[in-house]
Short mmCIF file of C-alpha atoms in Angstrom, two decimals:
data_model
loop_
_atom_site.label_atom_id
_atom_site.label_comp_id
_atom_site.label_asym_id
_atom_site.label_seq_id
_atom_site.Cartn_x
_atom_site.Cartn_y
_atom_site.Cartn_z
CA MET H 1 8.10 8.42 -32.83
CA PRO H 2 8.09 8.25 -29.00
CA ARG H 3 7.90 4.73 -27.66
CA VAL H 4 6.16 3.73 -24.43
CA VAL H 5 6.53 0.25 -22.93
CA LEU H 6 3.89 -0.99 -20.49
CA SER H 7 4.33 -3.89 -18.13
CA ALA H 8 1.98 -6.76 -18.93
CA PHE H 9 0.45 -6.42 -15.47
CA PRO H 10 -3.32 -6.76 -14.88
CA MET H 11 -3.59 -3.32 -13.26
CA ILE H 12 -2.23 -1.62 -16.38
CA ASP H 13 -4.67 -1.09 -19.25
CA PRO H 14 -2.96 -0.60 -22.64
CA GLU H 15 -6.10 0.72 -24.33
CA THR H 16 -6.44 3.58 -21.85
CA TYR H 17 -2.81 4.54 -22.43
CA ARG H 18 -3.24 4.43 -26.20
CA LYS H 19 -6.35 6.59 -26.09
CA VAL H 20 -5.00 9.20 -23.66
CA LEU H 21 -1.67 9.49 -25.49
CA ALA H 22 -3.38 9.75 -28.86
CA ASP H 23 -5.61 12.53 -27.54
CA THR H 24 -2.95 14.53 -25.69
CA VAL H 25 0.39 14.14 -27.52
CA ASP H 26 0.80 16.00 -30.81
CA GLU H 27 2.79 13.28 -32.56
CA PRO H 28 1.95 9.58 -32.81
CA VAL H 29 3.12 7.45 -29.87
CA GLU H 30 4.01 3.78 -30.11
CA VAL H 31 2.65 1.80 -27.15
CA GLU H 32 3.93 -1.72 -26.50
CA VAL H 33 3.21 -4.29 -23.82
CA ALA H 34 5.98 -6.52 -22.46
CA GLU H 35 6.46 -9.10 -19.75
CA MET H 36 8.63 -7.66 -17.00
CA GLY H 37 9.07 -8.85 -13.43
CA SER H 38 12.86 -8.51 -13.32
CA THR H 39 15.50 -5.92 -14.10
CA GLU H 40 16.83 -8.05 -16.93
CA ARG H 41 13.42 -8.26 -18.61
CA LEU H 42 12.92 -4.53 -18.11
CA ILE H 43 16.21 -3.71 -19.86
CA GLU H 44 15.40 -6.02 -22.75
CA ALA H 45 11.84 -4.77 -23.17
CA ALA H 46 12.56 -1.06 -22.82
CA ALA H 47 15.64 -0.76 -25.03
CA GLY H 48 15.13 2.38 -27.10
CA ALA H 49 11.98 3.41 -25.21
CA ASP H 50 11.23 6.90 -23.95
CA ALA H 51 8.89 5.81 -21.17
CA VAL H 52 8.27 2.75 -19.06
CA VAL H 53 5.17 2.00 -17.03
CA THR H 54 6.22 -0.55 -14.46
CA ASP H 55 4.71 -2.75 -11.79
CA ILE H 56 5.47 -3.74 -8.21
CA ASN H 57 7.56 -6.76 -9.22
CA THR H 58 10.02 -5.00 -11.52
CA PRO H 59 13.03 -3.35 -9.85
CA VAL H 60 14.12 -0.20 -11.68
CA THR H 61 17.72 -0.12 -10.51
CA GLU H 62 20.68 2.13 -11.17
CA ALA H 63 21.99 -0.50 -13.59
CA ALA H 64 18.70 -0.52 -15.50
CA LEU H 65 18.69 3.26 -15.74
CA ASP H 66 22.24 3.20 -17.07
CA ALA H 67 21.33 0.60 -19.67
CA LEU H 68 18.28 2.53 -20.89
CA ASP H 69 17.69 6.05 -22.18
CA LEU H 70 14.38 6.89 -20.55
CA ALA H 71 12.65 10.20 -20.08
CA VAL H 72 10.14 8.91 -17.53
CA VAL H 73 9.39 5.90 -15.35
CA VAL H 74 5.77 5.63 -14.25
CA ARG H 75 5.03 3.50 -11.22
CA SER H 76 1.49 2.29 -11.69
CA ALA H 77 0.69 2.55 -7.98
CA VAL H 78 1.14 4.72 -4.90
CA GLY H 79 4.56 3.47 -3.77
CA VAL H 80 7.92 3.72 -5.53
CA ASP H 81 9.94 1.36 -3.33
CA ASN H 82 11.03 -0.70 -6.36
CA ILE H 83 12.51 2.33 -8.15
CA ASP H 84 15.87 3.97 -7.42
CA VAL H 85 14.46 7.48 -7.41
CA ALA H 86 17.78 9.13 -6.53
CA ALA H 87 19.61 7.37 -9.37
CA ALA H 88 16.85 8.38 -11.77
CA ALA H 89 17.13 12.02 -10.73
CA GLU H 90 20.90 11.96 -11.23
CA ARG H 91 20.32 10.77 -14.80
CA GLY H 92 17.57 13.26 -15.57
CA VAL H 93 14.83 10.63 -15.57
CA THR H 94 11.47 11.71 -14.17
CA VAL H 95 9.76 9.24 -11.84
CA THR H 96 6.01 9.48 -11.36
CA ARG H 97 3.41 7.68 -9.31
CA VAL H 98 -0.35 7.89 -8.81
CA PRO H 99 -0.62 8.79 -5.13
CA GLU H 100 -4.35 9.04 -4.54
CA TYR H 101 -6.11 6.85 -7.09
CA CYS H 102 -7.14 4.27 -4.47
CA THR H 103 -7.30 6.32 -1.27
CA GLU H 104 -10.96 5.46 -0.73
CA GLU H 105 -10.50 1.80 -1.55
CA VAL H 106 -7.46 1.10 0.63
CA ALA H 107 -8.90 3.01 3.57
CA THR H 108 -12.14 1.04 3.33
CA HIS H 109 -10.24 -2.23 2.97
CA SER H 110 -8.13 -1.48 6.03
CA VAL H 111 -11.21 -0.77 8.12
CA SER H 112 -12.83 -3.94 6.74
CA LEU H 113 -9.81 -6.03 7.74
CA LEU H 114 -9.80 -4.43 11.19
CA PHE H 115 -13.43 -5.31 11.86
CA ALA H 116 -13.19 -8.75 10.29
CA CYS H 117 -10.42 -9.55 12.76
CA LEU H 118 -11.83 -7.66 15.72
CA ARG H 119 -15.27 -9.28 15.34
CA SER H 120 -13.75 -12.76 14.67
CA LEU H 121 -15.61 -13.13 11.37
CA LYS H 122 -13.27 -15.77 9.96
CA PRO H 123 -13.40 -18.08 13.02
CA TYR H 124 -17.17 -17.64 13.21
CA ASP H 125 -17.64 -18.46 9.52
CA ASP H 126 -15.36 -21.50 9.72
CA ALA H 127 -17.13 -22.73 12.86
CA VAL H 128 -20.61 -22.39 11.38
CA ALA H 129 -19.49 -24.19 8.21
CA ALA H 130 -18.22 -27.01 10.44
CA GLY H 131 -21.57 -27.24 12.25
CA ASP H 132 -20.60 -25.30 15.38
CA TRP H 133 -23.25 -22.66 16.17
CA SER H 134 -21.62 -20.88 19.11
CA TRP H 135 -20.87 -17.24 19.86
CA GLU H 136 -18.07 -18.41 22.15
CA VAL H 137 -15.80 -19.10 19.17
CA GLY H 138 -15.07 -15.35 19.05
CA VAL H 139 -14.23 -14.93 22.74
CA PRO H 140 -12.89 -12.47 23.77
CA THR H 141 -14.13 -9.54 21.70
CA ARG H 142 -14.00 -5.98 23.01
CA ARG H 143 -16.27 -3.05 22.25
CA VAL H 144 -14.88 -0.77 19.52
CA SER H 145 -15.99 2.45 21.20
CA ALA H 146 -13.93 1.55 24.27
CA SER H 147 -10.74 1.14 22.24
CA THR H 148 -7.88 3.23 20.91
CA ILE H 149 -6.89 2.71 17.28
CA GLY H 150 -3.39 3.66 16.20
CA LEU H 151 -2.45 4.73 12.68
CA LEU H 152 1.15 4.20 11.61
CA SER H 153 1.73 7.02 9.09
CA PHE H 154 -0.82 9.71 8.36
CA GLY H 155 -0.95 10.19 4.61
CA PRO H 156 -4.11 10.40 2.50
CA ILE H 157 -5.16 6.77 3.06
CA ALA H 158 -4.75 6.91 6.83
CA ARG H 159 -6.63 10.21 6.89
CA ARG H 160 -9.55 8.70 4.99
CA ALA H 161 -9.50 5.71 7.34
CA ALA H 162 -9.61 8.13 10.29
CA GLU H 163 -12.69 9.77 8.80
CA GLN H 164 -14.34 6.38 8.38
CA LEU H 165 -13.44 5.29 11.89
CA SER H 166 -14.65 8.51 13.47
CA GLY H 167 -18.21 7.23 13.49
CA PHE H 168 -17.32 4.33 15.81
CA ASP H 169 -16.35 6.61 18.72
CA ALA H 170 -12.92 5.03 19.24
CA ASP H 171 -9.98 7.21 20.24
CA LEU H 172 -7.55 7.71 17.34
CA VAL H 173 -3.80 8.28 17.64
CA ALA H 174 -1.17 8.42 14.92
CA TYR H 175 2.57 8.44 14.43
CA ASP H 176 4.03 10.28 11.46
CA PRO H 177 7.17 12.41 11.81
CA PHE H 178 6.25 14.40 8.69
CA VAL H 179 2.78 15.54 9.79
CA ASP H 180 2.24 18.07 12.56
CA ALA H 181 -0.16 17.71 15.47
CA GLU H 182 -2.49 20.45 14.27
CA GLU H 183 -3.06 18.71 10.95
CA MET H 184 -3.86 15.44 12.71
CA ALA H 185 -6.18 17.23 15.10
CA ASP H 186 -8.26 18.38 12.14
CA TYR H 187 -9.18 14.70 11.71
CA GLY H 188 -9.82 14.08 15.38
CA VAL H 189 -6.50 12.28 15.75
CA GLU H 190 -3.87 12.79 18.44
CA LYS H 191 -0.22 12.86 17.36
CA VAL H 192 2.02 10.54 19.39
CA ASP H 193 5.54 9.18 19.06
CA PHE H 194 6.25 5.69 17.79
CA ASP H 195 6.52 3.93 21.14
CA ALA H 196 3.44 5.68 22.48
CA LEU H 197 1.46 4.51 19.47
CA PHE H 198 2.01 0.88 20.43
CA ASP H 199 1.77 1.55 24.16
CA ARG H 200 -1.62 3.22 23.84
CA ALA H 201 -3.27 1.56 20.87
CA ASP H 202 -5.52 -1.45 21.23
CA HIS H 203 -5.35 -1.95 17.46
CA VAL H 204 -2.89 -0.67 14.85
CA GLY H 205 -3.32 0.05 11.16
CA VAL H 206 -0.09 0.21 9.15
CA TYR H 207 -0.12 2.71 6.27
CA ALA H 208 3.57 3.66 6.01
CA PRO H 209 5.44 3.59 2.69
CA LEU H 210 8.33 1.16 2.46
CA THR H 211 11.63 3.01 2.88
CA ASP H 212 14.95 2.26 4.56
CA ALA H 213 13.54 3.88 7.70
CA THR H 214 10.29 1.91 7.76
CA ARG H 215 11.50 -1.55 6.73
CA GLY H 216 10.77 -3.85 9.67
CA ILE H 217 9.70 -0.95 11.87
CA VAL H 218 6.82 -2.99 13.31
CA ASP H 219 9.13 -5.40 15.08
CA ALA H 220 9.00 -7.68 18.11
CA ASP H 221 9.44 -4.76 20.49
CA ALA H 222 6.56 -2.81 18.95
CA LEU H 223 4.26 -5.83 18.85
CA GLY H 224 5.20 -6.65 22.44
CA ARG H 225 3.66 -3.36 23.54
CA LEU H 226 0.22 -4.46 22.35
CA SER H 227 -2.26 -6.59 24.28
CA GLU H 228 -3.64 -10.07 23.71
CA ASP H 229 -6.84 -8.46 22.36
CA SER H 230 -5.02 -6.37 19.76
CA VAL H 231 -5.44 -6.52 16.00
CA VAL H 232 -2.72 -5.46 13.54
CA VAL H 233 -3.70 -4.48 10.00
CA ASN H 234 -1.19 -3.91 7.20
CA VAL H 235 -2.25 -2.34 3.90
CA SER H 236 1.07 -0.66 3.10
CA ARG H 237 3.93 -2.99 2.13
CA GLY H 238 4.70 -6.39 3.61
CA PRO H 239 8.25 -5.66 4.78
CA VAL H 240 7.13 -2.73 6.95
CA VAL H 241 6.03 -5.41 9.43
CA ASP H 242 8.58 -7.96 10.62
CA ALA H 243 6.84 -11.15 9.46
CA ASP H 244 8.69 -13.43 11.89
CA ALA H 245 7.87 -11.18 14.83
CA LEU H 246 4.23 -11.03 13.79
CA LEU H 247 4.03 -14.80 13.47
CA ASP H 248 5.62 -15.23 16.90
CA ALA H 249 3.18 -12.77 18.46
CA LEU H 250 0.21 -14.59 16.95
CA ALA H 251 1.49 -18.05 17.83
CA ALA H 252 2.06 -17.00 21.44
CA ASP H 253 -1.40 -15.38 21.66
CA GLU H 254 0.27 -12.07 22.44
CA ILE H 255 -2.09 -10.38 19.97
CA LYS H 256 -5.53 -11.49 18.79
CA ALA H 257 -5.27 -11.37 15.00
CA ALA H 258 -3.75 -9.76 11.92
CA GLY H 259 -5.45 -8.48 8.77
CA LEU H 260 -2.96 -8.43 5.90
CA ASP H 261 -3.38 -7.21 2.35
CA VAL H 262 0.39 -7.31 1.78
CA LEU H 263 3.07 -9.88 2.51
CA ALA H 264 6.85 -10.01 2.42
CA GLU H 265 6.68 -12.19 -0.70
CA GLU H 266 3.88 -11.81 -3.22
CA PRO H 267 2.39 -14.12 -4.26
CA PRO H 268 3.30 -16.14 -1.16
CA GLU H 269 4.97 -19.52 -1.21
CA ASP H 270 4.38 -21.49 1.98
CA ASP H 271 3.98 -18.31 4.02
CA PRO H 272 3.11 -19.42 7.57
CA LEU H 273 0.95 -16.31 8.04
CA VAL H 274 -1.46 -17.57 5.38
CA GLY H 275 -4.25 -19.94 6.39
CA ARG H 276 -4.14 -19.33 10.12
CA ASP H 277 -7.34 -18.99 12.12
CA ASP H 278 -6.07 -15.67 13.47
CA THR H 279 -5.18 -14.04 10.14
CA VAL H 280 -7.25 -12.63 7.33
CA VAL H 281 -5.13 -12.34 4.18
CA THR H 282 -6.20 -10.70 0.92
CA PRO H 283 -4.12 -10.72 -2.31
CA HIS H 284 -2.88 -7.11 -2.39
CA ALA H 285 -6.38 -6.21 -3.51
CA ALA H 286 -7.08 -3.22 -1.27
CA TRP H 287 -6.48 -0.82 -4.17
CA TYR H 288 -9.13 -2.33 -6.40
CA SER H 289 -12.39 -0.92 -7.64
CA GLU H 290 -13.35 -0.33 -11.24
CA GLU H 291 -13.18 3.41 -10.61
CA ALA H 292 -9.73 3.18 -9.04
CA ARG H 293 -8.34 1.13 -11.93
CA ASP H 294 -9.63 3.70 -14.41
CA ASP H 295 -8.14 6.59 -12.41
CA LEU H 296 -4.83 4.75 -12.14
CA ASN H 297 -4.44 4.28 -15.87
CA ARG H 298 -5.71 7.70 -16.90
CA SER H 299 -3.40 9.43 -14.42
CA GLY H 300 -0.39 7.36 -15.41
CA ALA H 301 -1.02 8.00 -19.09
CA ALA H 302 -1.44 11.73 -18.43
CA ASP H 303 1.96 11.76 -16.71
CA VAL H 304 3.60 10.09 -19.71
CA ALA H 305 1.92 12.60 -22.02
CA ALA H 306 3.11 15.52 -19.90
CA VAL H 307 6.75 14.39 -20.07
CA LEU H 308 6.56 13.75 -23.82
CA ASN H 309 5.10 17.25 -24.21
CA GLY H 310 7.93 18.80 -22.18
CA GLU H 311 5.73 19.51 -19.16
CA THR H 312 5.97 18.61 -15.47
CA PRO H 313 3.67 15.66 -14.69
CA ASP H 314 1.22 15.84 -11.80
CA GLY H 315 2.54 12.60 -10.31
CA ARG H 316 6.22 13.57 -10.29
CA VAL H 317 8.12 12.16 -7.33
CA ASP H 318 10.38 14.74 -5.69
CA PRO H 319 13.70 12.92 -5.16
CA GLU H 320 14.36 15.18 -2.15
CA ALA H 321 11.06 14.42 -0.42
CA ASP H 322 11.49 13.66 3.28
CA TRP H 323 9.41 10.47 3.16
CA LEU H 324 11.82 8.87 0.68
#
């Protein structure tokens, strides 16, 4: 009997997996739930398993893959930065992800963070709660339609954000070495290089996956190209933005504010970016809606079923993909 081990992670719904696998795999499938969060726990929980559905906090390393005999690793999310995809491919292990289950949600969240920061909603709310009824708390605030918004990476989420932002009449520019200018132009976005993105943008939304090439790419030099009125939003992965450089830029009033759904360490412990007047921080919640959670689990379960049935899953990660 095939055995599937799910991480005991709130995003992952065991009942959906049990139902989908029962409906789509010819033979009975054993579905278990286990606490993970570390490579050691993964190895212990998945011994003898055919499939693992993992979470953001569980590294699937070369050592783990050697210790296990898996057919498939499902990353219950968009990114696969905690999985050694190359090592998996070398061992014949399929890696899958669910790339578009929360496109709408993360795009909307990123735009929400941008406007919350740009319109000084947190300082206003705090001031009113403290008895200060003054519009001057949010000074200075610039008109959106007079601004340029930069998108770092131009995958499905950034594209949806571009569509949402198009109604505000701001100029949109994007940097993504894997997307051509014509494709960006279809969304009303101008393709620029990395330096030009930060030179020209008044505000920047970070959507890039975490890879060796993108880790820390939003550094002190990039942030130094922005203005004191600029807002930086990150809904990708915390380490894409150099946290120390961002903190320095905020503390020196070199940029106005930051909207962060992701941090270098999650959950944070004494993170100096949390609790500042010039930051809005949400708990890696941009992905969430009831519809997105359902899509996530149904798609992940369908990928497990496909592998168990000897088929190619829709969410298969190509180990030779340029973005990896």
